Amino acid sequence: MNRWLTEAVPRGRVAAFRTLIYLFVAADLVIFTPWVRTRVSVPGDLYQPLLIGRLLPLPTPTETLVTVIFWALLLLALLAATGRAPRLLGWAVCALYLEWMIIAMSYGKVDHDRFGLLVALAVLPTAGRARHGDTTRTEAGGWALRVTQIAVICTYFLAAFAKLRFGGLDWLTGSVLARAIIRRGTDLADLIAQVPYLLIVAQFGIVAFELLSPVVFFLPPRWRLAMVGFFYSFHAVTIATITISFAPHLAAMTSFLPLERVRPLVWARRLVGRGSPEAATTDASAPPPADVDPVPADPGPVAAGAGPARDDQAPVVGRPAGP
């Protein structure tokens, strides 16, 4: 079990995952959850903090507090994405983002798609230093990725458990997806809803796939990537039909992917280098490769009656080198 939890991975994968997660945190502040800043206009009596907010305890959000958290978290997340001071910046981002989520989810609605991201932020500082493209392996980084993977799969499995716990079998045979399509469905969802019993079949399929999601850990690497691809396709269909985004969950799910192979800066430099005139001039004037014999210069006409220089020729096998 310990070997599985701490399976070594390339440091380049940890570095790429770290950069992606911290950049997503910065994007989340300005794209997905900027509405958290509007919570300061809500009366403080409506603030009902989550259990962790009651245990710590945390103050009731004010305009000053939320503004400071927003700008500090945005700056620190961008700095952490560079990979510098991974522990100091990592713990700071984790603490600030946790408080950001407590404020967001303490007004009556709790989103379960944040669980994997929060776990990733909590374990990334323990992975230590890692550089992009580094192929040396690290068990600490492997543990951070594995724990994030477990959190991602728990999100699926526990979601199915919650459906059956609170909705029972009626969740499978009821009109859950039909109500979702009525509320926020797209034109594609309207077409799907016209097929008899298709939504009921889809509800059975959703619960089955969520309950079977832990199987991903028992598959060979190639099949594991295929199953993760199915997870992503499921969320693509969800966005295309009922416009529900699981963006934080999708970011955390990249912990399954060989991210060390994705190096956009290297690819960009290669493209720029191929298209630049300097690179073309350098390539044209470069010496031939070592394994290619250079073409000899023309020695000019040979004098009449004179044979080729024998010093340049190897003797024929079985004959002397002289005349």
Short mmCIF file of C-alpha atoms in Angstrom, two decimals:
data_model
loop_
_atom_site.label_atom_id
_atom_site.label_comp_id
_atom_site.label_asym_id
_atom_site.label_seq_id
_atom_site.Cartn_x
_atom_site.Cartn_y
_atom_site.Cartn_z
CA MET A 1 0.00 0.00 0.00
CA ASN A 2 2.81 2.40 0.86
CA ARG A 3 4.52 1.71 -2.47
CA TRP A 4 1.28 2.49 -4.28
CA LEU A 5 0.70 5.72 -2.35
CA THR A 6 4.27 6.94 -2.90
CA GLU A 7 4.81 5.66 -6.44
CA ALA A 8 7.60 7.85 -7.82
CA VAL A 9 6.79 10.19 -10.70
CA PRO A 10 8.99 12.54 -12.76
CA ARG A 11 9.60 15.88 -11.10
CA GLY A 12 8.62 17.53 -14.37
CA ARG A 13 5.09 16.16 -13.91
CA VAL A 14 4.88 17.67 -10.43
CA ALA A 15 6.14 21.02 -11.73
CA ALA A 16 3.60 21.07 -14.56
CA PHE A 17 0.74 20.08 -12.24
CA ARG A 18 1.77 22.75 -9.73
CA THR A 19 1.83 25.46 -12.40
CA LEU A 20 -1.55 24.39 -13.77
CA ILE A 21 -3.24 24.30 -10.35
CA TYR A 22 -1.97 27.69 -9.22
CA LEU A 23 -2.82 29.31 -12.54
CA PHE A 24 -6.31 27.86 -12.22
CA VAL A 25 -6.65 29.41 -8.75
CA ALA A 26 -5.82 32.80 -10.25
CA ALA A 27 -8.30 32.22 -13.09
CA ASP A 28 -10.95 31.03 -10.65
CA LEU A 29 -10.84 34.33 -8.80
CA VAL A 30 -11.50 36.43 -11.89
CA ILE A 31 -13.58 34.08 -14.06
CA PHE A 32 -15.48 31.47 -12.04
CA THR A 33 -15.95 32.93 -8.53
CA PRO A 34 -15.70 36.73 -8.73
CA TRP A 35 -19.23 36.75 -7.28
CA VAL A 36 -17.74 35.95 -3.88
CA ARG A 37 -16.84 39.62 -3.59
CA THR A 38 -20.53 40.52 -3.71
CA ARG A 39 -21.13 38.58 -0.49
CA VAL A 40 -20.11 41.67 1.48
CA SER A 41 -23.38 43.34 0.47
CA VAL A 42 -25.38 40.52 2.07
CA PRO A 43 -26.45 41.06 5.71
CA GLY A 44 -24.11 39.37 8.15
CA ASP A 45 -27.03 37.48 9.71
CA LEU A 46 -27.24 35.35 6.56
CA TYR A 47 -23.65 34.17 6.96
CA GLN A 48 -23.84 30.61 8.28
CA PRO A 49 -20.25 29.35 8.22
CA LEU A 50 -19.43 25.75 7.44
CA LEU A 51 -18.29 23.48 10.25
CA ILE A 52 -14.63 24.34 9.67
CA GLY A 53 -15.51 28.02 9.84
CA ARG A 54 -17.19 27.49 13.21
CA LEU A 55 -14.34 25.42 14.61
CA LEU A 56 -11.49 27.80 13.76
CA PRO A 57 -13.45 30.30 14.22
CA LEU A 58 -13.38 32.68 11.27
CA PRO A 59 -14.71 36.26 11.21
CA THR A 60 -17.84 37.33 9.38
CA PRO A 61 -16.80 38.56 5.91
CA THR A 62 -16.42 42.31 5.48
CA GLU A 63 -15.58 44.33 2.39
CA THR A 64 -12.02 44.90 3.63
CA LEU A 65 -11.44 41.24 4.46
CA VAL A 66 -12.73 39.95 1.13
CA THR A 67 -10.79 42.56 -0.86
CA VAL A 68 -7.53 41.75 0.93
CA ILE A 69 -8.01 38.00 0.41
CA PHE A 70 -8.81 38.50 -3.29
CA TRP A 71 -5.74 40.56 -4.18
CA ALA A 72 -3.35 38.66 -1.91
CA LEU A 73 -4.51 35.31 -3.25
CA LEU A 74 -4.31 36.47 -6.86
CA LEU A 75 -0.73 37.71 -6.43
CA LEU A 76 0.49 34.72 -4.43
CA ALA A 77 -1.09 32.21 -6.80
CA LEU A 78 0.71 33.76 -9.78
CA LEU A 79 4.00 33.71 -7.86
CA ALA A 80 3.45 30.10 -6.76
CA ALA A 81 2.86 29.07 -10.38
CA THR A 82 6.52 29.85 -11.09
CA GLY A 83 7.60 27.09 -8.70
CA ARG A 84 9.59 29.39 -6.42
CA ALA A 85 9.37 28.92 -2.63
CA PRO A 86 6.98 25.98 -3.08
CA ARG A 87 6.32 25.45 0.61
CA LEU A 88 5.95 29.06 1.73
CA LEU A 89 3.84 30.18 -1.22
CA GLY A 90 1.99 26.87 -1.37
CA TRP A 91 0.79 26.99 2.24
CA ALA A 92 -0.17 30.65 1.87
CA VAL A 93 -2.26 29.96 -1.25
CA CYS A 94 -3.86 26.93 0.42
CA ALA A 95 -4.92 28.92 3.50
CA LEU A 96 -6.24 31.90 1.56
CA TYR A 97 -8.15 29.81 -0.96
CA LEU A 98 -9.71 27.74 1.83
CA GLU A 99 -10.98 30.94 3.42
CA TRP A 100 -12.21 32.13 0.00
CA MET A 101 -14.22 28.90 -0.37
CA ILE A 102 -15.59 29.08 3.18
CA ILE A 103 -16.93 32.55 2.42
CA ALA A 104 -18.35 31.36 -0.90
CA MET A 105 -20.08 28.27 0.51
CA SER A 106 -21.44 29.67 3.79
CA TYR A 107 -24.62 31.17 2.35
CA GLY A 108 -26.65 28.01 1.76
CA LYS A 109 -25.00 26.30 -1.24
CA VAL A 110 -21.97 23.99 -1.18
CA ASP A 111 -20.36 22.84 -4.44
CA HIS A 112 -18.74 19.41 -4.34
CA ASP A 113 -16.54 20.05 -7.39
CA ARG A 114 -13.98 21.93 -5.22
CA PHE A 115 -12.91 18.96 -3.10
CA GLY A 116 -10.14 17.66 -5.39
CA LEU A 117 -8.73 21.15 -5.92
CA LEU A 118 -8.60 21.88 -2.19
CA VAL A 119 -6.80 18.59 -1.55
CA ALA A 120 -4.32 19.39 -4.33
CA LEU A 121 -3.56 22.77 -2.74
CA ALA A 122 -3.07 21.08 0.64
CA VAL A 123 -0.57 18.45 -0.59
CA LEU A 124 1.39 20.36 -3.24
CA PRO A 125 3.58 22.18 -0.68
CA THR A 126 4.81 18.79 0.54
CA ALA A 127 6.11 17.81 -2.92
CA GLY A 128 9.21 19.99 -2.61
CA ARG A 129 11.04 21.64 -5.48
CA ALA A 130 10.45 20.48 -9.04
CA ARG A 131 11.54 21.89 -12.39
CA HIS A 132 9.79 21.57 -15.72
CA GLY A 133 11.30 18.85 -17.87
CA ASP A 134 13.13 17.17 -14.99
CA THR A 135 12.96 13.40 -15.50
CA THR A 136 14.29 12.39 -12.07
CA ARG A 137 11.64 10.70 -9.98
CA THR A 138 10.27 11.76 -6.62
CA GLU A 139 8.20 9.79 -4.13
CA ALA A 140 7.04 12.95 -2.34
CA GLY A 141 5.64 14.28 -5.60
CA GLY A 142 4.10 10.90 -6.35
CA TRP A 143 2.32 10.96 -2.98
CA ALA A 144 0.93 14.46 -3.67
CA LEU A 145 -0.45 13.38 -7.03
CA ARG A 146 -1.85 10.10 -5.67
CA VAL A 147 -3.70 11.81 -2.83
CA THR A 148 -5.19 14.26 -5.33
CA GLN A 149 -6.28 11.36 -7.53
CA ILE A 150 -7.98 9.70 -4.56
CA ALA A 151 -9.84 12.95 -3.81
CA VAL A 152 -10.99 13.18 -7.44
CA ILE A 153 -12.37 9.64 -7.41
CA CYS A 154 -13.96 10.16 -3.99
CA THR A 155 -15.84 13.09 -5.50
CA TYR A 156 -17.48 10.71 -7.98
CA PHE A 157 -18.08 7.81 -5.59
CA LEU A 158 -19.45 9.93 -2.75
CA ALA A 159 -21.67 11.84 -5.19
CA ALA A 160 -23.34 8.54 -6.13
CA PHE A 161 -23.62 7.65 -2.44
CA ALA A 162 -25.32 11.00 -1.73
CA LYS A 163 -27.76 10.51 -4.62
CA LEU A 164 -28.86 7.14 -3.30
CA ARG A 165 -28.84 8.29 0.34
CA PHE A 166 -31.03 11.35 -0.10
CA GLY A 167 -32.90 10.52 -3.31
CA GLY A 168 -33.10 6.76 -3.06
CA LEU A 169 -34.09 4.74 -6.10
CA ASP A 170 -36.34 7.61 -7.12
CA TRP A 171 -33.21 9.46 -8.21
CA LEU A 172 -32.68 6.77 -10.83
CA THR A 173 -36.25 6.62 -12.10
CA GLY A 174 -37.36 10.19 -11.42
CA SER A 175 -37.16 13.41 -13.42
CA VAL A 176 -33.84 14.75 -12.14
CA LEU A 177 -32.31 15.39 -15.56
CA ALA A 178 -35.63 16.58 -16.96
CA ARG A 179 -35.82 19.32 -14.31
CA ALA A 180 -32.19 20.26 -14.97
CA ILE A 181 -32.92 20.62 -18.69
CA ILE A 182 -35.97 22.76 -18.00
CA ARG A 183 -33.96 25.05 -15.73
CA ARG A 184 -30.72 25.43 -17.71
CA GLY A 185 -30.79 23.11 -20.72
CA THR A 186 -29.38 23.87 -24.15
CA ASP A 187 -30.77 23.14 -27.62
CA LEU A 188 -28.80 19.88 -27.62
CA ALA A 189 -30.43 18.88 -24.34
CA ASP A 190 -33.87 19.62 -25.80
CA LEU A 191 -33.17 17.20 -28.65
CA ILE A 192 -32.01 14.50 -26.24
CA ALA A 193 -35.05 14.96 -24.01
CA GLN A 194 -37.35 14.08 -26.91
CA VAL A 195 -36.02 10.50 -27.04
CA PRO A 196 -38.29 8.31 -24.86
CA TYR A 197 -36.67 6.92 -21.70
CA LEU A 198 -33.21 8.22 -22.69
CA LEU A 199 -32.99 10.48 -19.63
CA ILE A 200 -33.86 7.58 -17.33
CA VAL A 201 -31.16 5.46 -18.95
CA ALA A 202 -28.72 8.37 -18.54
CA GLN A 203 -29.51 8.61 -14.81
CA PHE A 204 -28.78 4.91 -14.33
CA GLY A 205 -25.57 5.37 -16.32
CA ILE A 206 -24.42 8.35 -14.24
CA VAL A 207 -24.80 6.49 -10.95
CA ALA A 208 -23.17 3.36 -12.37
CA PHE A 209 -20.15 5.25 -13.68
CA GLU A 210 -19.72 7.13 -10.38
CA LEU A 211 -19.90 3.92 -8.33
CA LEU A 212 -17.42 2.18 -10.65
CA SER A 213 -14.99 5.12 -10.82
CA PRO A 214 -12.50 3.54 -8.33
CA VAL A 215 -11.79 0.89 -10.97
CA VAL A 216 -9.45 3.44 -12.57
CA PHE A 217 -6.78 2.59 -9.99
CA PHE A 218 -6.70 -1.07 -11.01
CA LEU A 219 -6.26 -0.54 -14.75
CA PRO A 220 -2.99 -0.66 -16.73
CA PRO A 221 -1.58 2.81 -17.56
CA ARG A 222 -2.97 2.92 -21.11
CA TRP A 223 -6.47 1.88 -20.06
CA ARG A 224 -6.30 4.22 -17.08
CA LEU A 225 -5.72 7.16 -19.41
CA ALA A 226 -8.61 5.99 -21.57
CA MET A 227 -10.93 5.93 -18.55
CA VAL A 228 -9.79 9.40 -17.51
CA GLY A 229 -10.56 10.51 -21.05
CA PHE A 230 -14.06 9.12 -20.56
CA PHE A 231 -14.37 11.20 -17.39
CA TYR A 232 -13.49 14.33 -19.34
CA SER A 233 -15.94 13.45 -22.12
CA PHE A 234 -18.70 13.00 -19.52
CA HIS A 235 -18.12 16.54 -18.26
CA ALA A 236 -17.98 17.86 -21.83
CA VAL A 237 -21.47 16.42 -22.43
CA THR A 238 -22.64 17.87 -19.10
CA ILE A 239 -21.50 21.35 -20.10
CA ALA A 240 -23.00 20.99 -23.59
CA THR A 241 -26.42 19.89 -22.30
CA ILE A 242 -27.14 21.40 -18.88
CA THR A 243 -24.31 24.00 -18.73
CA ILE A 244 -22.91 22.76 -15.42
CA SER A 245 -19.16 23.31 -15.20
CA PHE A 246 -16.89 21.20 -13.02
CA ALA A 247 -13.81 23.26 -13.85
CA PRO A 248 -12.04 22.90 -10.45
CA HIS A 249 -12.60 19.14 -10.54
CA LEU A 250 -11.27 18.94 -14.10
CA ALA A 251 -8.14 20.84 -13.09
CA ALA A 252 -7.49 18.44 -10.20
CA MET A 253 -8.10 15.44 -12.48
CA THR A 254 -5.02 16.36 -14.53
CA SER A 255 -3.11 14.61 -11.72
CA PHE A 256 -3.77 11.42 -13.71
CA LEU A 257 -2.11 12.75 -16.87
CA PRO A 258 1.56 12.64 -17.95
CA LEU A 259 1.82 16.42 -17.84
CA GLU A 260 5.62 16.37 -18.16
CA ARG A 261 5.11 15.77 -21.90
CA VAL A 262 3.18 19.03 -22.28
CA ARG A 263 5.71 21.84 -22.53
CA PRO A 264 4.14 24.81 -24.34
CA LEU A 265 7.13 27.14 -23.82
CA VAL A 266 9.50 24.66 -25.45
CA TRP A 267 7.10 24.15 -28.34
CA ALA A 268 6.74 27.92 -28.81
CA ARG A 269 10.53 28.40 -28.87
CA ARG A 270 10.86 25.70 -31.50
CA LEU A 271 8.19 27.29 -33.68
CA VAL A 272 9.78 30.72 -33.35
CA GLY A 273 13.22 29.26 -34.08
CA ARG A 274 12.04 27.50 -37.24
CA GLY A 275 10.37 30.57 -38.63
CA SER A 276 13.13 33.11 -37.89
CA PRO A 277 15.57 34.15 -40.67
CA GLU A 278 18.48 33.86 -38.23
CA ALA A 279 17.71 30.18 -37.70
CA ALA A 280 17.54 29.59 -41.46
CA THR A 281 20.89 31.35 -42.01
CA THR A 282 22.47 29.39 -39.22
CA ASP A 283 21.17 26.13 -40.62
CA ALA A 284 22.47 26.93 -44.11
CA SER A 285 25.97 27.82 -42.92
CA ALA A 286 26.24 25.01 -40.43
CA PRO A 287 28.90 22.34 -41.10
CA PRO A 288 27.72 18.96 -42.32
CA PRO A 289 27.00 16.31 -39.73
CA ALA A 290 29.87 14.22 -38.52
CA ASP A 291 28.50 11.05 -40.09
CA VAL A 292 28.41 12.55 -43.61
CA ASP A 293 31.61 12.58 -45.65
CA PRO A 294 32.36 15.99 -47.20
CA VAL A 295 32.53 16.17 -51.01
CA PRO A 296 36.20 16.52 -52.06
CA ALA A 297 37.24 19.56 -54.07
CA ASP A 298 37.94 19.16 -57.78
CA PRO A 299 41.69 18.40 -58.10
CA GLY A 300 41.77 19.77 -61.65
CA PRO A 301 42.82 17.96 -64.82
CA VAL A 302 45.28 15.12 -64.44
CA ALA A 303 48.51 15.39 -66.47
CA ALA A 304 48.66 13.22 -69.58
CA GLY A 305 50.00 9.81 -68.87
CA ALA A 306 50.00 10.40 -65.20
CA GLY A 307 47.94 8.03 -63.08
CA PRO A 308 46.28 8.84 -59.88
CA ALA A 309 48.44 9.25 -56.83
CA ARG A 310 49.03 5.84 -55.30
CA ASP A 311 49.56 7.31 -51.85
CA ASP A 312 45.80 7.96 -51.64
CA GLN A 313 44.85 4.38 -52.52
CA ALA A 314 44.83 1.34 -50.34
CA PRO A 315 46.55 -1.74 -51.82
CA VAL A 316 44.42 -4.45 -53.32
CA VAL A 317 44.23 -7.49 -51.11
CA GLY A 318 46.95 -9.95 -52.08
CA ARG A 319 49.03 -7.40 -54.09
CA PRO A 320 51.89 -5.13 -52.95
CA ALA A 321 51.33 -1.44 -52.52
CA GLY A 322 54.18 -0.42 -54.93
CA PRO A 323 54.26 -0.55 -58.74
#
